[in-house]
Short mmCIF file of C-alpha atoms in Angstrom, two decimals:
data_model
loop_
_atom_site.label_atom_id
_atom_site.label_comp_id
_atom_site.label_asym_id
_atom_site.label_seq_id
_atom_site.Cartn_x
_atom_site.Cartn_y
_atom_site.Cartn_z
CA MET A 1 -6.95 9.00 12.09
CA ALA A 2 -8.97 8.41 8.95
CA SER A 3 -8.34 4.67 9.03
CA LYS A 4 -9.79 4.36 12.55
CA PHE A 5 -13.00 6.13 11.56
CA ASP A 6 -13.20 4.17 8.33
CA TYR A 7 -12.94 0.96 10.33
CA LEU A 8 -15.70 2.12 12.70
CA ARG A 9 -17.91 3.06 9.76
CA LYS A 10 -17.27 -0.28 8.04
CA ASN A 11 -18.03 -2.23 11.23
CA LEU A 12 -21.22 -0.28 11.83
CA TYR A 13 -22.42 -0.94 8.30
CA ALA A 14 -21.63 -4.65 8.67
CA MET A 15 -23.64 -4.81 11.88
CA ALA A 16 -26.60 -3.03 10.27
CA GLU A 17 -26.58 -5.39 7.31
CA LEU A 18 -26.49 -8.38 9.68
CA CYS A 19 -29.59 -7.06 11.45
CA LEU A 20 -31.38 -6.71 8.13
CA GLU A 21 -30.38 -10.25 7.18
CA GLN A 22 -31.73 -11.48 10.53
CA VAL A 23 -35.12 -9.91 9.88
CA LEU A 24 -35.24 -11.40 6.39
CA ILE A 25 -34.30 -14.87 7.66
CA LEU A 26 -36.95 -14.64 10.40
CA ASP A 27 -39.52 -13.70 7.76
CA ASP A 28 -38.45 -16.69 5.63
CA ALA A 29 -38.56 -19.02 8.66
CA ILE A 30 -42.14 -18.07 9.40
CA GLU A 31 -43.25 -17.98 5.77
CA GLN A 32 -41.71 -21.39 5.04
CA GLU A 33 -42.54 -22.80 8.49
CA ASN A 34 -38.89 -23.73 8.84
CA PRO A 35 -37.64 -23.95 12.45
CA ASP A 36 -34.09 -24.54 11.20
CA LEU A 37 -34.04 -21.01 9.80
CA ALA A 38 -35.26 -19.71 13.16
CA LYS A 39 -32.38 -21.60 14.79
CA GLN A 40 -30.02 -19.90 12.33
CA VAL A 41 -31.27 -16.49 13.48
CA ILE A 42 -30.53 -17.42 17.10
CA GLU A 43 -27.06 -18.75 16.33
CA ARG A 44 -26.08 -15.71 14.24
CA ASP A 45 -26.79 -13.32 17.11
CA ASP A 46 -23.26 -13.87 18.41
CA LEU A 47 -21.98 -12.10 15.27
CA ILE A 48 -24.02 -9.01 16.10
CA ASP A 49 -22.99 -9.08 19.77
CA SER A 50 -19.32 -9.33 18.77
CA LEU A 51 -19.60 -6.35 16.43
CA GLU A 52 -21.46 -4.39 19.11
CA LYS A 53 -18.55 -4.81 21.51
CA GLN A 54 -16.01 -3.91 18.84
CA ASN A 55 -17.97 -0.83 17.79
CA ASP A 56 -18.41 0.31 21.38
CA ASN A 57 -14.67 0.23 21.96
CA LEU A 58 -13.94 1.80 18.59
CA SER A 59 -16.41 4.62 19.21
CA GLN A 60 -14.93 5.46 22.60
CA ASN A 61 -11.39 5.47 21.24
CA ALA A 62 -12.48 7.49 18.22
CA ILE A 63 -14.08 10.11 20.48
CA LEU A 64 -10.85 10.55 22.41
CA GLU A 65 -8.81 10.86 19.22
CA ALA A 66 -11.32 13.23 17.65
CA ILE A 67 -11.16 15.54 20.66
CA ALA A 68 -7.38 15.45 20.67
CA ASN A 69 -7.00 15.95 16.92
CA ARG A 70 -10.03 18.06 16.03
CA ASN A 71 -7.99 21.21 15.38
CA LEU A 72 -5.39 19.26 13.44
CA LEU A 73 -8.18 18.04 11.17
CA GLY A 74 -9.20 21.64 10.52
CA MET A 75 -12.66 21.23 12.02
CA ASP A 76 -12.23 24.51 13.92
CA GLN A 77 -11.88 26.49 10.69
CA ILE A 78 -14.83 25.43 8.56
CA ASP A 79 -18.48 26.45 8.46
CA GLY A 80 -21.18 24.92 10.60
CA GLU A 81 -22.92 22.97 7.84
CA VAL A 82 -19.75 21.05 7.00
CA VAL A 83 -19.11 20.39 10.69
CA LEU A 84 -22.52 18.76 11.00
CA LYS A 85 -21.77 16.26 8.25
CA LYS A 86 -17.99 15.85 8.43
CA ASP A 87 -16.95 16.23 12.06
CA PRO A 88 -15.58 12.83 13.20
CA LEU A 89 -16.52 13.61 16.80
CA ARG A 90 -20.20 13.92 15.90
CA PHE A 91 -20.04 10.70 13.91
CA ALA A 92 -18.38 8.83 16.80
CA LEU A 93 -21.02 10.04 19.27
CA SER A 94 -23.84 9.04 16.92
CA SER A 95 -22.19 5.67 16.35
CA ILE A 96 -22.55 4.82 20.04
CA ARG A 97 -26.30 5.40 19.90
CA ILE A 98 -26.76 3.63 16.56
CA ASN A 99 -24.64 0.71 17.75
CA ARG A 100 -26.86 0.30 20.82
CA SER A 101 -30.06 0.40 18.75
CA LEU A 102 -28.73 -2.22 16.33
CA GLU A 103 -27.75 -4.59 19.13
CA ARG A 104 -31.16 -4.28 20.78
CA MET A 105 -32.90 -4.71 17.45
CA GLY A 106 -30.97 -7.95 17.00
CA ASP A 107 -32.09 -9.11 20.43
CA GLN A 108 -35.75 -8.54 19.57
CA ILE A 109 -35.42 -10.52 16.35
CA VAL A 110 -33.83 -13.39 18.29
CA ASN A 111 -36.67 -13.26 20.83
CA CYS A 112 -39.15 -13.69 17.98
CA ALA A 113 -37.16 -16.58 16.49
CA THR A 114 -36.94 -18.28 19.89
CA CYS A 115 -40.70 -18.11 20.41
CA TYR A 116 -41.42 -19.33 16.90
CA ARG A 117 -38.93 -22.21 17.19
CA ARG A 118 -40.71 -23.55 20.27
CA GLY A 119 -43.41 -24.65 17.84
CA LEU A 120 -46.38 -24.01 20.09
CA LEU A 121 -48.34 -21.94 17.58
CA PRO A 122 -50.76 -23.81 15.28
CA LYS A 123 -49.25 -24.81 11.96
CA GLY A 124 -49.70 -22.13 9.30
CA PHE A 125 -51.00 -19.59 11.84
CA PHE A 126 -48.93 -16.66 10.57
CA ARG A 127 -49.74 -17.41 6.93
CA GLN A 128 -53.46 -17.69 7.64
CA GLU A 129 -53.67 -14.40 9.52
CA GLU A 130 -53.20 -11.42 7.19
CA ILE A 131 -52.54 -9.02 10.05
CA LEU A 132 -49.49 -11.03 11.18
CA ASP A 133 -48.15 -11.23 7.64
CA LYS A 134 -48.50 -7.44 7.34
CA MET A 135 -46.64 -6.94 10.61
CA LEU A 136 -43.68 -8.94 9.34
CA SER A 137 -43.73 -7.08 6.04
CA ARG A 138 -43.71 -3.68 7.75
CA VAL A 139 -40.85 -4.48 10.10
CA VAL A 140 -38.76 -5.75 7.17
CA THR A 141 -39.48 -2.46 5.39
CA LEU A 142 -38.60 -0.37 8.45
CA VAL A 143 -35.31 -2.12 9.11
CA GLY A 144 -34.44 -2.00 5.41
CA MET A 145 -35.00 1.76 5.23
CA ALA A 146 -33.01 2.39 8.41
CA VAL A 147 -30.07 0.31 7.17
CA GLU A 148 -30.10 1.94 3.74
CA SER A 149 -30.24 5.40 5.32
CA LEU A 150 -27.30 4.51 7.55
CA VAL A 151 -25.14 3.19 4.73
CA GLU A 152 -25.92 6.27 2.64
CA GLU A 153 -25.49 8.50 5.73
CA LYS A 154 -28.64 10.40 4.84
CA ASN A 155 -31.92 11.13 6.58
CA ARG A 156 -34.07 11.26 3.43
CA PHE A 157 -36.09 8.18 4.43
CA TYR A 158 -37.21 9.63 7.76
CA GLY A 159 -40.72 10.65 6.68
CA SER A 160 -41.36 7.21 5.22
CA VAL A 161 -39.94 5.50 8.31
CA HIS A 162 -42.30 7.47 10.54
CA THR A 163 -45.30 6.53 8.38
CA VAL A 164 -44.44 2.82 8.33
CA GLU A 165 -43.77 2.83 12.08
CA GLU A 166 -47.24 4.23 12.77
CA GLU A 167 -48.77 1.54 10.59
CA LEU A 168 -46.75 -1.18 12.32
CA ASN A 169 -47.76 0.04 15.77
CA ASN A 170 -51.42 0.04 14.76
CA LEU A 171 -51.11 -3.48 13.36
CA CYS A 172 -49.44 -4.76 16.55
CA HIS A 173 -52.12 -3.21 18.72
CA ALA A 174 -54.88 -4.65 16.54
CA ALA A 175 -53.22 -8.08 16.57
CA PHE A 176 -53.08 -8.11 20.37
CA LEU A 177 -56.76 -7.24 20.63
CA LYS A 178 -57.67 -9.85 18.02
CA PHE A 179 -55.80 -12.78 19.55
CA VAL A 180 -55.94 -12.11 23.30
CA LEU A 181 -59.23 -14.01 23.55
CA ASP A 182 -58.84 -16.23 20.47
CA PRO A 183 -60.28 -19.66 21.38
CA ARG A 184 -57.77 -21.35 19.05
CA LEU A 185 -54.90 -20.39 21.35
CA ASP A 186 -54.20 -21.67 24.84
CA LYS A 187 -52.38 -19.44 27.32
CA ASN A 188 -48.92 -20.72 26.36
CA GLN A 189 -49.57 -20.25 22.65
CA PHE A 190 -50.86 -16.73 23.18
CA ALA A 191 -47.87 -15.93 25.41
CA ASP A 192 -45.46 -16.85 22.60
CA LEU A 193 -47.53 -14.97 20.02
CA TYR A 194 -47.64 -11.91 22.27
CA ARG A 195 -43.87 -12.02 22.74
CA MET A 196 -43.46 -12.12 18.96
CA ILE A 197 -45.84 -9.20 18.44
CA LEU A 198 -43.95 -7.22 21.08
CA GLY A 199 -40.57 -8.16 19.59
CA ILE A 200 -41.63 -7.10 16.09
CA GLU A 201 -42.94 -3.77 17.37
CA ARG A 202 -39.77 -3.07 19.35
CA ALA A 203 -37.52 -4.00 16.43
CA GLY A 204 -39.41 -1.36 14.45
CA ASP A 205 -38.89 1.14 17.28
CA TYR A 206 -35.13 0.64 17.15
CA ALA A 207 -35.17 1.16 13.38
CA VAL A 208 -36.88 4.51 14.00
CA ASN A 209 -34.27 5.36 16.65
CA ILE A 210 -31.58 4.92 14.01
CA ALA A 211 -33.48 7.12 11.54
CA GLU A 212 -33.86 9.82 14.22
CA GLU A 213 -30.16 9.65 15.01
CA LEU A 214 -29.33 10.13 11.33
CA VAL A 215 -31.46 13.28 11.35
CA ARG A 216 -29.45 14.54 14.32
CA LEU A 217 -26.17 13.62 12.63
CA ASN A 218 -27.09 15.43 9.41
CA THR A 219 -28.94 18.46 10.78
CA GLY A 220 -28.03 18.79 14.45
CA MET A 221 -31.74 18.54 15.38
CA ASP A 222 -32.99 16.23 18.11
CA ILE A 223 -36.48 15.27 16.90
CA ARG A 224 -37.21 12.61 19.51
CA HIS A 225 -40.55 12.99 21.31
CA LEU A 226 -41.74 15.84 19.07
CA SER A 227 -45.46 15.88 18.29
CA ASP A 228 -44.80 16.08 14.54
CA PRO A 229 -41.15 15.26 13.78
CA VAL A 230 -41.83 14.75 10.08
CA GLN A 231 -43.11 18.29 9.66
CA VAL A 232 -40.06 19.67 11.47
CA THR A 233 -37.63 17.79 9.23
CA GLU A 234 -39.51 18.86 6.10
CA LYS A 235 -39.31 22.51 7.17
CA THR A 236 -35.57 22.08 7.69
CA LYS A 237 -35.15 20.70 4.18
CA ALA A 238 -37.20 23.54 2.71
CA SER A 239 -35.13 26.18 4.47
#
């Protein structure tokens, strides 16, 4: 039983680290104006898709085994706090949601790489525009925090994730308003830039989804769609 869950955990971590590598390679591709690196991001997406399928099957099988063997594992005889953090059934259920967010995050990164590799944007455009450079920096930070939180199986980064996400969303909104009527860009160039802005924002959203799922895994609280999820999690820590 333990080996199956260990394998699922290992696969999930590998997938998360691949997503982080993809974001870093995309950042390098744009910073270095290297379309070959963007092509590498696109080609590596098959690795993430393969792990997503494996993890989906592993999670479903793990759920069935956890239900069948939960009493044998002693999960019916221990206190609630331990169940929250050690119950394999909870971990398997969370893995399905985290697995889905990682796969979709990978797709958004590939969308950005595909648009950049078309080469329609003016040379040096991202490097010249500080707001675009900041967007890339923030999404790298968000994905990095989500992956580190996942590997550590902790939710301690959630407050920081929420803060960076808000900053990223504001940057993406400001970038759209700045470039929608930019005379330097024709309609095809703006379309690719807009797709990249949207992809970066959505990649950040999926990083936040992972952070929220880790809060649920560690505390049992569903903080999605709350007006102030950070305050709620801080109160939980204090209590």
